[in-house]
PDB file of C-alpha atoms in Angstrom:
ATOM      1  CA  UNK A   1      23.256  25.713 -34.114  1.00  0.00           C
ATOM      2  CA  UNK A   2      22.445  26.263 -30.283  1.00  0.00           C
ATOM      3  CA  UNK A   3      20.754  23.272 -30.219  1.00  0.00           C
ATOM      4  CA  UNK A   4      23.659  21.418 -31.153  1.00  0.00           C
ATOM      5  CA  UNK A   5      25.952  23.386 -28.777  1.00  0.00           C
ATOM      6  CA  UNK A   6      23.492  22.467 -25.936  1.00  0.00           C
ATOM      7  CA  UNK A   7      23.413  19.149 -27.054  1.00  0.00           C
ATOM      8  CA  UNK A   8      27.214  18.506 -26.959  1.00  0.00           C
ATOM      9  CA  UNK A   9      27.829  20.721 -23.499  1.00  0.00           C
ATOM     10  CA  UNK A  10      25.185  18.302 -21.527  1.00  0.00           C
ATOM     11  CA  UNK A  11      27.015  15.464 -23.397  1.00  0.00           C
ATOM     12  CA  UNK A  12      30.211  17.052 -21.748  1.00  0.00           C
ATOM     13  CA  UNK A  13      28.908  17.308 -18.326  1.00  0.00           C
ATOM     14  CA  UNK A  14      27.080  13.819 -18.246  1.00  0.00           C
ATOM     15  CA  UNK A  15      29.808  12.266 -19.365  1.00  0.00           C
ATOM     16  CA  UNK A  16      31.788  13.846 -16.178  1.00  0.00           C
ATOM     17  CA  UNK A  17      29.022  12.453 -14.116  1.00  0.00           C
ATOM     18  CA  UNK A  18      29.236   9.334 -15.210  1.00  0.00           C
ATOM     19  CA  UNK A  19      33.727   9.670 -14.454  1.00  0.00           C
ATOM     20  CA  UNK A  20      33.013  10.566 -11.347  1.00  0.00           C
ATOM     21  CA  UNK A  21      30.612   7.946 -10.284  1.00  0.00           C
ATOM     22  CA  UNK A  22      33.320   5.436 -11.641  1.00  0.00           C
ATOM     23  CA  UNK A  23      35.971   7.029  -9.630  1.00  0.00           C
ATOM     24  CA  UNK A  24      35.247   6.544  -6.189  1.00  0.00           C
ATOM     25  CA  UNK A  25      36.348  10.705  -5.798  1.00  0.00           C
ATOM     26  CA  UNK A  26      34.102  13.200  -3.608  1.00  0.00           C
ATOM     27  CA  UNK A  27      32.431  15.434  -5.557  1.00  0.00           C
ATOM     28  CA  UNK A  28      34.449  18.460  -4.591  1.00  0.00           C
ATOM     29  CA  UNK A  29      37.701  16.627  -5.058  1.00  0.00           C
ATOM     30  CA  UNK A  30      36.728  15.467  -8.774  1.00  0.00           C
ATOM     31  CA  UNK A  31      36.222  19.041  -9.400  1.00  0.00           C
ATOM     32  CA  UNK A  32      39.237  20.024  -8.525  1.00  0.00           C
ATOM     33  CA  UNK A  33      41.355  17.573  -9.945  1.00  0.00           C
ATOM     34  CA  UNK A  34      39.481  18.152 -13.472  1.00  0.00           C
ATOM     35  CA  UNK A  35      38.974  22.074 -13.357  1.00  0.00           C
ATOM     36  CA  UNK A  36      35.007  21.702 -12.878  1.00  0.00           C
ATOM     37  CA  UNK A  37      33.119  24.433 -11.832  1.00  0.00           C
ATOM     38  CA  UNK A  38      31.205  22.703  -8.030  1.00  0.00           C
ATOM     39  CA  UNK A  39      28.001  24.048  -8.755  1.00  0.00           C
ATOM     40  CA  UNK A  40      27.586  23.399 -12.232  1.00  0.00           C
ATOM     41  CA  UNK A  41      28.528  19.726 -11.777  1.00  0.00           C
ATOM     42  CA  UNK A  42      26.473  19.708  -9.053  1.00  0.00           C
ATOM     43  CA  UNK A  43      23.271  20.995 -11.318  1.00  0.00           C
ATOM     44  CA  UNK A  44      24.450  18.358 -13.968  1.00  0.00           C
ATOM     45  CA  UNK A  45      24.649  15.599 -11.259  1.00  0.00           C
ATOM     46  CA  UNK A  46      20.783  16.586 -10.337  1.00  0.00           C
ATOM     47  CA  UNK A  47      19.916  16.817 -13.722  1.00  0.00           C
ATOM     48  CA  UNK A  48      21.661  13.433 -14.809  1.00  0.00           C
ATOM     49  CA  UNK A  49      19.304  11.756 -11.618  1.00  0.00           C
ATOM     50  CA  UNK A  50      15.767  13.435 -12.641  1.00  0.00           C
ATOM     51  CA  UNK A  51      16.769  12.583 -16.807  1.00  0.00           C
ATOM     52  CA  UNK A  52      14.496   9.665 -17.789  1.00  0.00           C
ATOM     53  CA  UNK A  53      17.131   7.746 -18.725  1.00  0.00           C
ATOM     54  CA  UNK A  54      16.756   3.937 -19.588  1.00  0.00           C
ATOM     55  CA  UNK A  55      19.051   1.592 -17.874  1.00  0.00           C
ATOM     56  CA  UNK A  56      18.048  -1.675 -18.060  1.00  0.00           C
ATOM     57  CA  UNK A  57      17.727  -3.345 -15.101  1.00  0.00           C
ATOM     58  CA  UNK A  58      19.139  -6.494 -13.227  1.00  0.00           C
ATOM     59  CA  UNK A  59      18.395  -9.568 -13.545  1.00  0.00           C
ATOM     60  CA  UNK A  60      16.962 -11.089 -10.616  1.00  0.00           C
ATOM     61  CA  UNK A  61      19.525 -13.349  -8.973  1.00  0.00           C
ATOM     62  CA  UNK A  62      19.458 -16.233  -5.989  1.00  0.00           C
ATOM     63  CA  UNK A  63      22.275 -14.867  -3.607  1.00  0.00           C
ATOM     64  CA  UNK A  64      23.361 -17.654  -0.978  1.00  0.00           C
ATOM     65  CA  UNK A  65      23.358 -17.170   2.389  1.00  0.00           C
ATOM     66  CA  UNK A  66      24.742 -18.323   5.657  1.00  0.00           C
ATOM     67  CA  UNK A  67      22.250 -20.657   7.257  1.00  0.00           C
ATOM     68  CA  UNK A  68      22.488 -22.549  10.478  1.00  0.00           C
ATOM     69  CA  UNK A  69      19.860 -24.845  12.181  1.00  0.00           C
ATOM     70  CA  UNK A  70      18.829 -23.177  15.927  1.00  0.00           C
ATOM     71  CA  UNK A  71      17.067 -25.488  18.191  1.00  0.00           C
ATOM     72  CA  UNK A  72      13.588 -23.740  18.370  1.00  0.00           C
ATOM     73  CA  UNK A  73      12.440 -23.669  21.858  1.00  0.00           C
ATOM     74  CA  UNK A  74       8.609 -25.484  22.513  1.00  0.00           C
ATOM     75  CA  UNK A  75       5.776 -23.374  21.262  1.00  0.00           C
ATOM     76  CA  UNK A  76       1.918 -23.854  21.127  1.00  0.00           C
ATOM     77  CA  UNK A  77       0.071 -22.858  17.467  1.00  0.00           C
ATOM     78  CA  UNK A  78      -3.041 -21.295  17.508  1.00  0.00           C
ATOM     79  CA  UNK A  79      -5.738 -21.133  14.755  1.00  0.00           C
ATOM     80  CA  UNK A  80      -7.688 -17.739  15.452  1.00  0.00           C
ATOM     81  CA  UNK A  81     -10.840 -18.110  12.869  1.00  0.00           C
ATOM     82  CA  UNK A  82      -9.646 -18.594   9.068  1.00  0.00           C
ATOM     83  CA  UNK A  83      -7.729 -15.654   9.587  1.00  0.00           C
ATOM     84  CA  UNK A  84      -4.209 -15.687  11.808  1.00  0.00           C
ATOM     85  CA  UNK A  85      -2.077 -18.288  12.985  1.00  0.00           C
ATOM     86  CA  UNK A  86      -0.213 -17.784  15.760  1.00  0.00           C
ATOM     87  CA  UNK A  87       3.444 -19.452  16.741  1.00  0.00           C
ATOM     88  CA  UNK A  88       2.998 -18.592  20.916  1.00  0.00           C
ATOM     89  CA  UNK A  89       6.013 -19.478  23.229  1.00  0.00           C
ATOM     90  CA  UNK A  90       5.506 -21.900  25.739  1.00  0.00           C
ATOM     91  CA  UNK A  91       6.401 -19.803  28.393  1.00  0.00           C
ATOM     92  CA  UNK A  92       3.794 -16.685  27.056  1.00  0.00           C
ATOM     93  CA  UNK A  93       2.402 -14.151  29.203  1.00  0.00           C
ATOM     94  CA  UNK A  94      -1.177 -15.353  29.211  1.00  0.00           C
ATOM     95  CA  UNK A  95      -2.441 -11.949  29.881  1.00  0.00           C
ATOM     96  CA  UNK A  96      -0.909 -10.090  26.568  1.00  0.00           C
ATOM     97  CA  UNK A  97      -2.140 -13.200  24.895  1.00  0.00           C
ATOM     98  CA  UNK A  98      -5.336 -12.444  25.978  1.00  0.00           C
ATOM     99  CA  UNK A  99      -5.321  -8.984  25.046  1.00  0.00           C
ATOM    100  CA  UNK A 100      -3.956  -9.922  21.277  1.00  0.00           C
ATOM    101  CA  UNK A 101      -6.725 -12.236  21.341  1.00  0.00           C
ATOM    102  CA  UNK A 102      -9.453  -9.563  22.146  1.00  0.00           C
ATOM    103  CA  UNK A 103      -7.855  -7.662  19.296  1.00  0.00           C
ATOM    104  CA  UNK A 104      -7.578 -10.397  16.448  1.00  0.00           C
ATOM    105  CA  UNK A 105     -11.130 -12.073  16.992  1.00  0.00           C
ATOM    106  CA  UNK A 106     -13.193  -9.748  16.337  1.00  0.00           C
ATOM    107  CA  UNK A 107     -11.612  -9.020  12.969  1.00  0.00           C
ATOM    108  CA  UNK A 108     -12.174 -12.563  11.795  1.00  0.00           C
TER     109      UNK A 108
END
């Protein structure tokens, strides 16, 4: 008999969870407006987040987005071992080139 009880008063306040997340209200205001006591919802609202519930996911989906062509300004590639390649400006700062240099050959 609890059981059941239990059963049907988390039904209750999950089901108020899920209203409010539909309703665009603030928590305190949904509350209010439905005669909810704040901190219980707020314990079912925790409880309804840590529940292993399974909602299936999304679909992956190609979204289209704004693209327009830049004119890329000259740059020099660089082959450093097998292991980086490197797009460099054409107006770099040869000495933190260097130093990125000292740092990436070794690790080839």
């Amino acid at each position: 008999m609890k059981s059941r009880i239990r059963q049907n008063r988390a039904a209750r306040w999950l089901a108020h969870v899920e209203q409010w997340r539909q309703s665009g209200m603030g928590k305190t205001a949904y509350c209010t407006a439905h005669g909810l006591n704040f901190s219980s919802f707020r314990y079912w609202l925790r409880k309804s987040r840590s529940a292993s519930v399974d909602v299936p996911a999304l679909p992956p989906a190609i979204v289209p987005l704004p693209f327009t062509l830049a004119l890329k300004a000259p740059s020099i590639g660089l082959l450093v071992g097998n292991c980086y390649a490197l797009d460099i400006p054409a107006d770099f700062d040869e000495a933190m080139l260097t130093r990125l240099l000292s740092v990436l050959e070794p690790r080839c």
